[in-house]
Amino acid sequence: MSSTIKVLLAEDQSMVREALAALLGLEDDIEVVAQVARGDEVLPAAREHDIDVALLDIEMPGATGIEAAAVLHRELPAVKLVVLTTFGRPGYLRSAMEAGADAFLVKDAPAAQLAEAVRKVLAGERVIDPTLAAAALAEGANPLTDREREVLRAAEDGSTNAELAAALHLSQGTVRNYLSTAIQKLAVRNRAEAVRTAREKGWL
Amino acid sequence: MSSTIKVLLAEDQSMVREALAALLGLEDDIEVVAQVARGDEVLPAAREHDIDVALLDIEMPGATGIEAAAVLHRELPAVKLVVLTTFGRPGYLRSAMEAGADAFLVKDAPAAQLAEAVRKVLAGERVIDPTLAAAALAEGANPLTDREREVLRAAEDGSTNAELAAALHLSQGTVRNYLSTAIQKLAVRNRAEAVRTAREKGWL
DNA sequence: CTCGTCGTATGACATCTGTCATCCGGCAGT
DNA sequence: ACTGCCGGATGACAGATGTCATACGACGAG
């Protein structure tokens, strides 16, 4: 091994981030050279530190790990991307791969897989949970239009049609139409279930 | 230092759990002697390993960290309890303290606080984020009755009144009454918002 | 014993939500 | 040029939801 693998770690929960850093620190060939807590701090930190691999949590303020991955892929294509998430949602996997991720790990996988994944992506391999990959393929693509997603996202907190209409500059009837079509596409019975299953599939 | 502090670590996400173990492993005076991934495995593991401190994540299958804390407090009162959670919900803090927790940490606190908390609880101190403590006190107690909570919990996934009535062996009208009073108590405008704010406050 | 609260229930009413048909303008394929 | 889809809108209707008054038995506090 010529020199250590330089890793950027992006994860918003300090305790988890520093714990993961400690875990990776146990590996002789890996060095965590930068840590950030927000998605929008990833690119600047990556530029500053000349890293080999970026380890990105999806759920972060500022920008999601997937958005950060897309930016890194465009701006620093040599950097390998490992996306890490609590939720093994097939839609997340799909978006992550589209954003140029080289590996996709869920946090309830064994810890040993983390260092493994870092080494493998650097060797040019891709690391993906086969079960999840199958699920992502089986599920098909996101059937929702942009607007439908927007309305669903806005409806998540329990806003009424009137509030949604005001917030999105739409008529109340249009809001209901979008929700109605979304409900049908998702084969559920009301907006709450629609929001739920769309989230679950990673389609929001 | 007479001997090392023996810690049980309960957290369902392997990667996080093992990372936290690695973090604690860096401390000379602390030793993680047992790890479990489910709330209902806490007591047996604690019995087997003769531990000083239990570190309990709240969000776990089997039983929540708070439930596990209550059980440990009753069965092994000598064991100190550190409750750890992603969500700094005041209601969680309240329940954790009622369950006999000695420390309450949120995962986005600095990692150093974890080892600190372990040492402090062993020394008989209590460790609580002052901001969170203030919020818990300011918020007052949970105003919802048992049944209202049950119905709200059941309504979380978007079930209709008919489904809720069937699931809870109630009449449809009664379900609506409970939801109505819950909505009023929480000062919101529909069940979705009610579920949301109740969750947020840790009242479910 | 009485008062308040909880769990449960009903009926009536007003409003919100979900569905459907229908329409328009824009834009991408063929 | 035609077809189809998307974004946007309206109106009508049925069904779900939220509110309110009211009722009853159980139970704990006073």
Short mmCIF file of C-alpha atoms (C1' of nucleotides) in Angstrom, two decimals:
data_model
loop_
_atom_site.label_atom_id
_atom_site.label_comp_id
_atom_site.label_asym_id
_atom_site.label_seq_id
_atom_site.Cartn_x
_atom_site.Cartn_y
_atom_site.Cartn_z
CA MET A 1 0.00 0.00 0.00
CA SER A 2 1.58 3.23 -1.18
CA SER A 3 -0.12 5.57 1.30
CA THR A 4 -3.32 5.81 3.34
CA ILE A 5 -6.76 6.26 1.82
CA LYS A 6 -8.00 9.79 2.55
CA VAL A 7 -11.65 9.90 3.51
CA LEU A 8 -14.14 12.73 3.94
CA LEU A 9 -16.95 11.90 6.35
CA ALA A 10 -20.29 13.72 6.05
CA GLU A 11 -22.92 12.98 8.70
CA ASP A 12 -24.96 15.43 10.69
CA GLN A 13 -25.12 13.69 14.05
CA SER A 14 -21.83 14.46 15.76
CA MET A 15 -21.88 11.44 17.95
CA VAL A 16 -22.41 9.08 15.06
CA ARG A 17 -19.96 10.94 12.84
CA GLU A 18 -17.17 10.85 15.39
CA ALA A 19 -17.96 7.25 16.21
CA LEU A 20 -17.67 6.30 12.55
CA ALA A 21 -14.41 8.23 12.41
CA ALA A 22 -13.16 6.25 15.39
CA LEU A 23 -14.18 3.05 13.67
CA LEU A 24 -12.37 3.94 10.46
CA GLY A 25 -9.44 5.18 12.49
CA LEU A 26 -8.86 1.62 13.64
CA GLU A 27 -7.96 0.67 10.08
CA ASP A 28 -4.30 1.21 9.26
CA ASP A 29 -4.85 2.06 5.62
CA ILE A 30 -7.66 4.56 6.11
CA GLU A 31 -7.48 8.11 7.38
CA VAL A 32 -10.42 10.43 7.98
CA VAL A 33 -8.98 13.76 6.89
CA ALA A 34 -12.15 15.83 7.00
CA GLN A 35 -15.53 15.75 8.73
CA VAL A 36 -18.58 17.84 7.88
CA ALA A 37 -22.08 17.96 9.32
CA ARG A 38 -23.95 19.47 6.39
CA GLY A 39 -24.47 18.51 2.78
CA ASP A 40 -23.48 21.89 1.48
CA GLU A 41 -20.13 21.75 3.21
CA VAL A 42 -19.08 18.63 1.37
CA LEU A 43 -17.69 20.18 -1.81
CA PRO A 44 -15.61 22.91 -0.16
CA ALA A 45 -14.14 20.41 2.30
CA ALA A 46 -13.44 17.93 -0.48
CA ARG A 47 -11.64 20.61 -2.49
CA GLU A 48 -9.56 21.62 0.47
CA HIS A 49 -8.39 18.19 1.49
CA ASP A 50 -7.67 16.28 -1.72
CA ILE A 51 -9.60 13.17 -0.72
CA ASP A 52 -9.90 9.72 -2.26
CA VAL A 53 -13.31 8.73 -0.95
CA ALA A 54 -16.33 10.64 0.33
CA LEU A 55 -18.60 8.91 2.78
CA LEU A 56 -22.00 10.59 2.65
CA ASP A 57 -24.99 10.16 4.91
CA ILE A 58 -28.24 10.88 3.07
CA GLU A 59 -30.18 12.61 5.81
CA MET A 60 -28.36 15.89 6.33
CA PRO A 61 -29.27 19.56 6.55
CA GLY A 62 -28.09 21.91 3.82
CA ALA A 63 -28.18 19.27 1.11
CA THR A 64 -28.84 15.54 1.15
CA GLY A 65 -25.99 13.13 0.73
CA ILE A 66 -27.41 12.28 -2.68
CA GLU A 67 -27.31 15.90 -3.78
CA ALA A 68 -23.80 16.19 -2.41
CA ALA A 69 -22.84 13.05 -4.33
CA ALA A 70 -24.13 14.52 -7.57
CA VAL A 71 -22.14 17.71 -7.03
CA LEU A 72 -18.96 15.83 -6.16
CA HIS A 73 -19.39 13.53 -9.14
CA ARG A 74 -19.56 16.54 -11.42
CA GLU A 75 -16.88 18.69 -9.83
CA LEU A 76 -14.39 16.11 -8.60
CA PRO A 77 -15.02 12.99 -10.67
CA ALA A 78 -11.94 11.22 -9.33
CA VAL A 79 -13.41 11.05 -5.83
CA LYS A 80 -15.17 7.77 -5.06
CA LEU A 81 -18.57 8.04 -3.45
CA VAL A 82 -19.97 5.88 -0.66
CA VAL A 83 -23.56 6.71 0.28
CA LEU A 84 -24.66 5.71 3.75
CA THR A 85 -28.19 5.77 5.08
CA THR A 86 -30.45 4.71 7.88
CA PHE A 87 -33.23 3.80 5.50
CA GLY A 88 -32.86 1.07 2.90
CA ARG A 89 -35.35 2.61 0.55
CA PRO A 90 -35.08 1.32 -2.97
CA GLY A 91 -35.75 4.78 -4.38
CA TYR A 92 -32.79 6.11 -2.43
CA LEU A 93 -30.54 3.50 -3.96
CA ARG A 94 -31.79 4.40 -7.40
CA SER A 95 -31.21 8.13 -6.90
CA ALA A 96 -27.83 7.51 -5.33
CA MET A 97 -26.68 5.45 -8.29
CA GLU A 98 -27.99 8.08 -10.69
CA ALA A 99 -26.01 10.67 -8.74
CA GLY A 100 -22.85 8.66 -9.41
CA ALA A 101 -22.45 6.76 -6.15
CA ASP A 102 -20.02 3.84 -6.15
CA ALA A 103 -21.34 2.19 -3.02
CA PHE A 104 -24.61 2.21 -1.11
CA LEU A 105 -24.65 1.03 2.49
CA VAL A 106 -27.39 0.91 5.09
CA LYS A 107 -26.46 1.66 8.65
CA ASP A 108 -27.73 -1.60 9.96
CA ALA A 109 -25.21 -3.53 7.94
CA PRO A 110 -22.22 -4.83 9.93
CA ALA A 111 -19.61 -2.19 10.65
CA ALA A 112 -16.89 -4.17 8.91
CA GLN A 113 -18.58 -3.47 5.59
CA LEU A 114 -17.77 0.20 5.89
CA ALA A 115 -13.99 -0.10 5.64
CA GLU A 116 -14.50 -2.88 3.12
CA ALA A 117 -16.62 -0.63 0.93
CA VAL A 118 -14.04 2.15 1.10
CA ARG A 119 -11.34 -0.19 -0.13
CA LYS A 120 -13.49 -1.72 -2.81
CA VAL A 121 -14.67 1.51 -4.39
CA LEU A 122 -11.09 2.68 -4.51
CA ALA A 123 -10.26 -0.50 -6.37
CA GLY A 124 -12.94 0.37 -8.89
CA GLU A 125 -15.61 -1.97 -7.57
CA ARG A 126 -19.20 -1.12 -6.80
CA VAL A 127 -20.76 -2.13 -3.51
CA ILE A 128 -24.49 -2.61 -3.33
CA ASP A 129 -26.70 -4.74 -1.15
CA PRO A 130 -28.10 -7.34 -3.56
CA THR A 131 -31.46 -7.52 -1.80
CA LEU A 132 -31.88 -3.80 -2.06
CA ALA A 133 -30.76 -3.77 -5.67
CA ALA A 134 -33.39 -6.36 -6.49
CA ALA A 135 -36.04 -4.35 -4.68
CA ALA A 136 -35.07 -1.20 -6.54
CA LEU A 137 -35.35 -2.96 -9.85
CA ALA A 138 -38.57 -4.74 -9.00
CA GLU A 139 -40.21 -1.57 -7.86
CA GLY A 140 -39.85 0.28 -11.13
CA ALA A 141 -39.35 3.97 -11.55
CA ASN A 142 -41.02 6.77 -9.69
CA PRO A 143 -44.46 7.21 -11.31
CA LEU A 144 -45.09 10.63 -9.82
CA THR A 145 -44.73 13.86 -11.74
CA ASP A 146 -42.74 16.76 -10.32
CA ARG A 147 -45.83 18.60 -9.23
CA GLU A 148 -47.36 15.57 -7.61
CA ARG A 149 -44.19 15.08 -5.60
CA GLU A 150 -44.16 18.72 -4.59
CA VAL A 151 -47.74 18.59 -3.42
CA LEU A 152 -47.17 15.36 -1.52
CA ARG A 153 -44.11 16.80 0.16
CA ALA A 154 -46.04 19.90 1.16
CA ALA A 155 -48.92 17.78 2.43
CA GLU A 156 -46.69 15.78 4.71
CA ASP A 157 -47.24 17.92 7.77
CA GLY A 158 -51.01 17.71 7.56
CA SER A 159 -51.72 21.00 5.82
CA THR A 160 -55.23 21.43 4.44
CA ASN A 161 -55.96 21.88 0.76
CA ALA A 162 -56.40 25.60 1.28
CA GLU A 163 -52.97 25.91 2.86
CA LEU A 164 -51.37 23.78 0.19
CA ALA A 165 -53.01 25.87 -2.51
CA ALA A 166 -51.73 29.07 -0.94
CA ALA A 167 -48.24 27.72 -0.38
CA LEU A 168 -47.87 26.37 -3.91
CA HIS A 169 -49.76 29.15 -5.72
CA LEU A 170 -52.32 26.76 -7.08
CA SER A 171 -56.08 26.56 -6.95
CA GLN A 172 -57.55 24.34 -4.30
CA GLY A 173 -59.11 22.12 -6.93
CA THR A 174 -55.78 21.58 -8.63
CA VAL A 175 -54.22 20.52 -5.36
CA ARG A 176 -56.96 18.00 -4.92
CA ASN A 177 -56.49 16.74 -8.45
CA TYR A 178 -52.79 16.19 -7.94
CA LEU A 179 -53.34 14.44 -4.67
CA SER A 180 -56.04 12.34 -6.27
CA THR A 181 -53.83 11.19 -9.13
CA ALA A 182 -50.97 10.53 -6.72
CA ILE A 183 -53.30 8.47 -4.53
CA GLN A 184 -54.33 6.41 -7.53
CA LYS A 185 -50.81 5.92 -8.83
CA LEU A 186 -49.69 4.71 -5.45
CA ALA A 187 -52.78 2.52 -5.08
CA VAL A 188 -53.69 3.85 -1.66
CA ARG A 189 -56.79 5.38 -0.18
CA ASN A 190 -55.94 8.85 1.11
CA ARG A 191 -53.23 11.49 1.19
CA ALA A 192 -51.74 10.27 4.44
CA GLU A 193 -51.15 6.81 3.03
CA ALA A 194 -49.87 8.33 -0.18
CA VAL A 195 -47.30 10.40 1.68
CA ARG A 196 -46.35 7.38 3.68
CA THR A 197 -45.78 4.97 0.83
CA ALA A 198 -44.09 7.56 -1.36
CA ARG A 199 -41.63 8.26 1.46
CA GLU A 200 -41.13 4.58 2.03
CA LYS A 201 -40.19 4.00 -1.57
CA GLY A 202 -37.90 7.00 -1.59
CA TRP A 203 -40.03 8.80 -4.16
CA LEU A 204 -40.25 12.13 -2.45
CA MET B 1 -8.81 3.54 38.90
CA SER B 2 -9.68 0.20 40.42
CA SER B 3 -10.94 -1.50 37.26
CA THR B 4 -12.64 -0.65 34.00
CA ILE B 5 -16.25 0.45 33.72
CA LYS B 6 -18.32 -2.34 32.16
CA VAL B 7 -20.81 -1.08 29.61
CA LEU B 8 -23.73 -2.68 27.79
CA LEU B 9 -24.52 -1.05 24.45
CA ALA B 10 -28.04 -1.32 23.01
CA GLU B 11 -28.60 0.13 19.55
CA ASP B 12 -30.28 -1.48 16.58
CA GLN B 13 -28.16 -0.19 13.72
CA SER B 14 -25.07 -2.39 13.68
CA MET B 15 -22.88 0.13 12.02
CA VAL B 16 -23.70 2.82 14.56
CA ARG B 17 -23.53 0.38 17.44
CA GLU B 18 -20.13 -0.93 16.50
CA ALA B 19 -18.90 2.56 15.77
CA LEU B 20 -19.98 3.69 19.23
CA ALA B 21 -18.24 0.64 20.65
CA ALA B 22 -15.08 1.62 18.80
CA LEU B 23 -15.39 5.13 20.19
CA LEU B 24 -15.79 3.92 23.75
CA GLY B 25 -13.03 1.40 23.18
CA LEU B 26 -10.62 4.28 22.80
CA GLU B 27 -11.17 5.15 26.45
CA ASP B 28 -8.86 3.29 28.82
CA ASP B 29 -11.29 3.12 31.68
CA ILE B 30 -14.31 1.91 29.69
CA GLU B 31 -15.01 -1.51 28.29
CA VAL B 32 -18.00 -2.50 26.18
CA VAL B 33 -18.72 -6.00 27.46
CA ALA B 34 -22.02 -6.61 25.68
CA GLN B 35 -23.85 -5.38 22.62
CA VAL B 36 -27.50 -5.95 21.74
CA ALA B 37 -29.67 -4.80 18.87
CA ARG B 38 -33.11 -5.13 20.44
CA GLY B 39 -34.80 -3.66 23.46
CA ASP B 40 -35.98 -7.01 24.72
CA GLU B 41 -32.45 -8.41 24.75
CA VAL B 42 -31.22 -5.80 27.19
CA LEU B 43 -32.21 -7.43 30.47
CA PRO B 44 -30.89 -10.93 29.68
CA ALA B 45 -27.60 -9.48 28.44
CA ALA B 46 -27.32 -7.24 31.48
CA ARG B 47 -27.90 -10.20 33.79
CA GLU B 48 -25.28 -12.25 32.05
CA HIS B 49 -22.53 -9.70 32.04
CA ASP B 50 -22.64 -7.92 35.38
CA ILE B 51 -22.46 -4.42 33.95
CA ASP B 52 -22.00 -1.00 35.53
CA VAL B 53 -23.71 1.13 32.91
CA ALA B 54 -26.30 0.47 30.18
CA LEU B 55 -26.27 2.70 27.14
CA LEU B 56 -29.69 2.56 25.54
CA ASP B 57 -30.83 3.93 22.22
CA ILE B 58 -34.56 4.76 22.28
CA GLU B 59 -35.53 3.68 18.78
CA MET B 60 -35.16 -0.08 18.82
CA PRO B 61 -37.27 -3.09 17.84
CA GLY B 62 -38.53 -5.41 20.56
CA ALA B 63 -38.79 -2.70 23.17
CA THR B 64 -37.81 0.95 23.20
CA GLY B 65 -34.76 2.06 25.13
CA ILE B 66 -37.11 3.74 27.57
CA GLU B 67 -39.00 0.53 28.23
CA ALA B 68 -35.70 -1.30 28.60
CA ALA B 69 -34.56 1.38 31.04
CA ALA B 70 -37.67 0.89 33.16
CA VAL B 71 -37.12 -2.86 33.28
CA LEU B 72 -33.44 -2.53 34.18
CA HIS B 73 -34.22 0.05 36.83
CA ARG B 74 -36.63 -2.37 38.45
CA GLU B 75 -34.64 -5.58 38.05
CA LEU B 76 -31.06 -4.36 38.39
CA PRO B 77 -31.26 -1.05 40.24
CA ALA B 78 -27.49 -0.83 40.65
CA VAL B 79 -26.97 -0.44 36.92
CA LYS B 80 -26.69 3.18 35.77
CA LEU B 81 -28.75 4.13 32.76
CA VAL B 82 -27.71 6.36 29.88
CA VAL B 83 -30.44 6.95 27.31
CA LEU B 84 -29.32 7.95 23.86
CA THR B 85 -31.54 9.18 21.05
CA THR B 86 -31.62 10.77 17.64
CA PHE B 87 -34.54 12.96 18.57
CA GLY B 88 -34.34 15.58 21.28
CA ARG B 89 -38.02 15.40 22.08
CA PRO B 90 -38.92 16.83 25.44
CA GLY B 91 -41.48 14.10 26.02
CA TYR B 92 -38.78 11.50 25.53
CA LEU B 93 -36.64 13.14 28.17
CA ARG B 94 -39.57 13.17 30.54
CA SER B 95 -40.38 9.51 29.99
CA ALA B 96 -36.73 8.54 30.21
CA MET B 97 -36.35 10.24 33.57
CA GLU B 98 -39.54 8.63 34.82
CA ALA B 99 -38.12 5.28 33.73
CA GLY B 100 -35.14 5.90 35.98
CA ALA B 101 -32.54 7.13 33.49
CA ASP B 102 -29.45 8.80 34.91
CA ALA B 103 -28.40 10.52 31.70
CA PHE B 104 -30.12 11.62 28.52
CA LEU B 105 -28.01 12.33 25.45
CA VAL B 106 -28.93 13.28 21.91
CA LYS B 107 -26.87 11.86 19.12
CA ASP B 108 -25.95 15.19 17.71
CA ALA B 109 -24.10 16.14 20.85
CA PRO B 110 -20.30 15.93 20.61
CA ALA B 111 -18.98 12.39 20.90
CA ALA B 112 -16.83 13.28 23.88
CA GLN B 113 -19.97 13.66 25.96
CA LEU B 114 -20.67 9.98 25.69
CA ALA B 115 -17.67 8.75 27.68
CA GLU B 116 -18.12 11.74 29.95
CA ALA B 117 -21.69 10.77 30.68
CA VAL B 118 -20.71 7.18 31.42
CA ARG B 119 -18.18 8.36 34.01
CA LYS B 120 -20.52 10.90 35.52
CA VAL B 121 -23.47 8.58 36.04
CA LEU B 122 -21.15 6.10 37.68
CA ALA B 123 -20.08 8.87 40.03
CA GLY B 124 -23.72 9.40 40.90
CA GLU B 125 -24.28 12.48 38.77
CA ARG B 126 -27.12 13.05 36.35
CA VAL B 127 -26.43 14.26 32.83
CA ILE B 128 -29.12 16.19 31.01
CA ASP B 129 -28.98 18.80 28.30
CA PRO B 130 -30.15 21.98 30.06
CA THR B 131 -31.94 23.30 26.97
CA LEU B 132 -33.89 20.11 26.64
CA ALA B 133 -34.66 20.03 30.33
CA ALA B 134 -36.09 23.53 30.10
CA ALA B 135 -38.17 22.56 27.09
CA ALA B 136 -39.50 19.49 28.86
CA LEU B 137 -40.55 21.56 31.83
CA ALA B 138 -42.00 24.39 29.77
CA GLU B 139 -44.06 22.03 27.69
CA GLY B 140 -46.00 20.57 30.57
CA ALA B 141 -47.28 17.05 30.82
CA ASN B 142 -48.90 14.98 28.16
CA PRO B 143 -52.54 16.09 28.00
CA LEU B 144 -53.73 13.05 26.07
CA THR B 145 -55.58 10.18 27.66
CA ASP B 146 -54.51 6.58 27.05
CA ARG B 147 -57.22 5.98 24.50
CA GLU B 148 -56.49 9.18 22.64
CA ARG B 149 -52.86 8.18 22.36
CA GLU B 150 -53.80 4.72 21.16
CA VAL B 151 -56.08 6.07 18.49
CA LEU B 152 -53.51 8.61 17.36
CA ARG B 153 -50.87 5.94 17.13
CA ALA B 154 -53.16 3.73 15.11
CA ALA B 155 -54.07 6.64 12.85
CA GLU B 156 -50.46 7.37 12.03
CA ASP B 157 -50.34 5.30 8.88
CA GLY B 158 -53.39 6.96 7.34
CA SER B 159 -56.02 4.41 8.30
CA THR B 160 -59.63 5.51 7.89
CA ASN B 161 -62.10 5.78 10.75
CA ALA B 162 -63.65 2.48 9.77
CA GLU B 163 -60.30 0.70 9.92
CA LEU B 164 -59.42 2.33 13.21
CA ALA B 165 -62.77 1.36 14.67
CA ALA B 166 -62.29 -2.25 13.59
CA ALA B 167 -58.71 -2.42 14.80
CA LEU B 168 -59.48 -0.94 18.21
CA HIS B 169 -62.89 -2.57 18.70
CA LEU B 170 -64.63 0.76 18.97
CA SER B 171 -67.51 2.39 17.15
CA GLN B 172 -66.61 4.70 14.34
CA GLY B 173 -68.16 7.61 16.15
CA THR B 174 -66.04 7.00 19.20
CA VAL B 175 -62.92 7.01 17.11
CA ARG B 176 -63.93 10.36 15.71
CA ASN B 177 -64.64 11.70 19.15
CA TYR B 178 -61.21 10.72 20.41
CA LEU B 179 -59.51 12.18 17.42
CA SER B 180 -61.57 15.32 17.79
CA THR B 181 -60.64 15.85 21.42
CA ALA B 182 -57.00 15.08 20.66
CA ILE B 183 -57.06 17.61 17.84
CA GLN B 184 -58.44 20.23 20.21
CA LYS B 185 -56.02 19.46 23.02
CA LEU B 186 -53.12 19.78 20.63
CA ALA B 187 -54.57 22.94 19.10
CA VAL B 188 -54.27 21.69 15.55
CA ARG B 189 -56.73 21.31 12.70
CA ASN B 190 -56.79 17.67 11.64
CA ARG B 191 -55.60 14.20 12.58
CA ALA B 192 -52.47 14.39 10.49
CA GLU B 193 -51.27 17.50 12.30
CA ALA B 194 -52.30 15.95 15.59
CA VAL B 195 -50.20 12.86 14.93
CA ARG B 196 -47.35 15.03 13.85
CA THR B 197 -47.24 17.34 16.86
CA ALA B 198 -47.89 14.54 19.33
CA ARG B 199 -44.92 12.64 17.89
CA GLU B 200 -42.82 15.75 17.95
CA LYS B 201 -43.46 16.29 21.60
CA GLY B 202 -42.83 12.66 22.39
CA TRP B 203 -46.40 12.14 23.54
CA LEU B 204 -47.13 8.99 21.62
"C1'" DC C 1 -72.42 10.98 48.46
"C1'" DT C 2 -71.20 13.96 44.82
"C1'" DC C 3 -68.33 15.82 41.40
"C1'" DG C 4 -65.23 15.34 37.74
"C1'" DT C 5 -63.04 12.53 34.42
"C1'" DC C 6 -62.58 8.63 31.43
"C1'" DG C 7 -64.27 5.28 28.16
"C1'" DT C 8 -67.86 4.46 25.19
"C1'" DA C 9 -71.69 5.50 22.21
"C1'" DT C 10 -75.32 7.95 19.14
"C1'" DG C 11 -77.19 11.42 15.98
"C1'" DA C 12 -77.00 15.66 13.45
"C1'" DC C 13 -74.55 18.92 11.05
"C1'" DA C 14 -70.94 21.45 8.42
"C1'" DT C 15 -66.84 21.09 6.16
"C1'" DC C 16 -63.05 18.73 3.95
"C1'" DT C 17 -61.42 15.28 0.81
"C1'" DG C 18 -61.37 12.25 -3.14
"C1'" DT C 19 -63.29 11.32 -7.80
"C1'" DC C 20 -64.69 12.33 -12.22
"C1'" DA C 21 -65.69 14.77 -16.45
"C1'" DT C 22 -64.18 18.39 -18.91
"C1'" DC C 23 -61.58 22.14 -20.45
"C1'" DC C 24 -57.30 24.98 -22.01
"C1'" DG C 25 -52.39 25.97 -23.54
"C1'" DG C 26 -47.86 24.24 -24.20
"C1'" DC C 27 -44.72 21.05 -25.76
"C1'" DA C 28 -42.54 16.49 -27.35
"C1'" DG C 29 -42.95 12.59 -30.57
"C1'" DT C 30 -44.33 10.50 -34.87
"C1'" DA D 1 -50.68 17.99 -38.45
"C1'" DC D 2 -51.96 14.84 -34.97
"C1'" DT D 3 -51.57 12.53 -30.56
"C1'" DG D 4 -50.56 12.34 -26.00
"C1'" DC D 5 -48.85 14.09 -21.67
"C1'" DC D 6 -48.09 17.71 -18.32
"C1'" DG D 7 -49.43 21.79 -15.75
"C1'" DG D 8 -53.35 24.15 -14.52
"C1'" DA D 9 -58.28 24.98 -13.75
"C1'" DT D 10 -63.64 24.43 -12.83
"C1'" DG D 11 -67.85 22.24 -11.21
"C1'" DA D 12 -70.51 18.52 -9.31
"C1'" DC D 13 -71.02 14.79 -6.36
"C1'" DA D 14 -70.28 11.11 -2.73
"C1'" DG D 15 -68.08 9.89 1.09
"C1'" DA D 16 -64.89 10.86 4.99
"C1'" DT D 17 -63.82 13.79 8.69
"C1'" DG D 18 -64.44 17.13 12.47
"C1'" DT D 19 -67.71 19.26 15.83
"C1'" DC D 20 -71.17 19.35 19.14
"C1'" DA D 21 -74.76 17.95 22.30
"C1'" DT D 22 -76.04 14.35 24.86
"C1'" DA D 23 -76.10 10.06 27.27
"C1'" DC D 24 -74.57 6.17 30.50
"C1'" DG D 25 -71.66 3.37 33.67
"C1'" DA D 26 -67.29 3.13 36.18
"C1'" DC D 27 -64.18 5.00 39.26
"C1'" DG D 28 -61.37 8.10 42.16
"C1'" DA D 29 -61.10 12.45 44.96
"C1'" DG D 30 -63.27 15.15 48.12
#
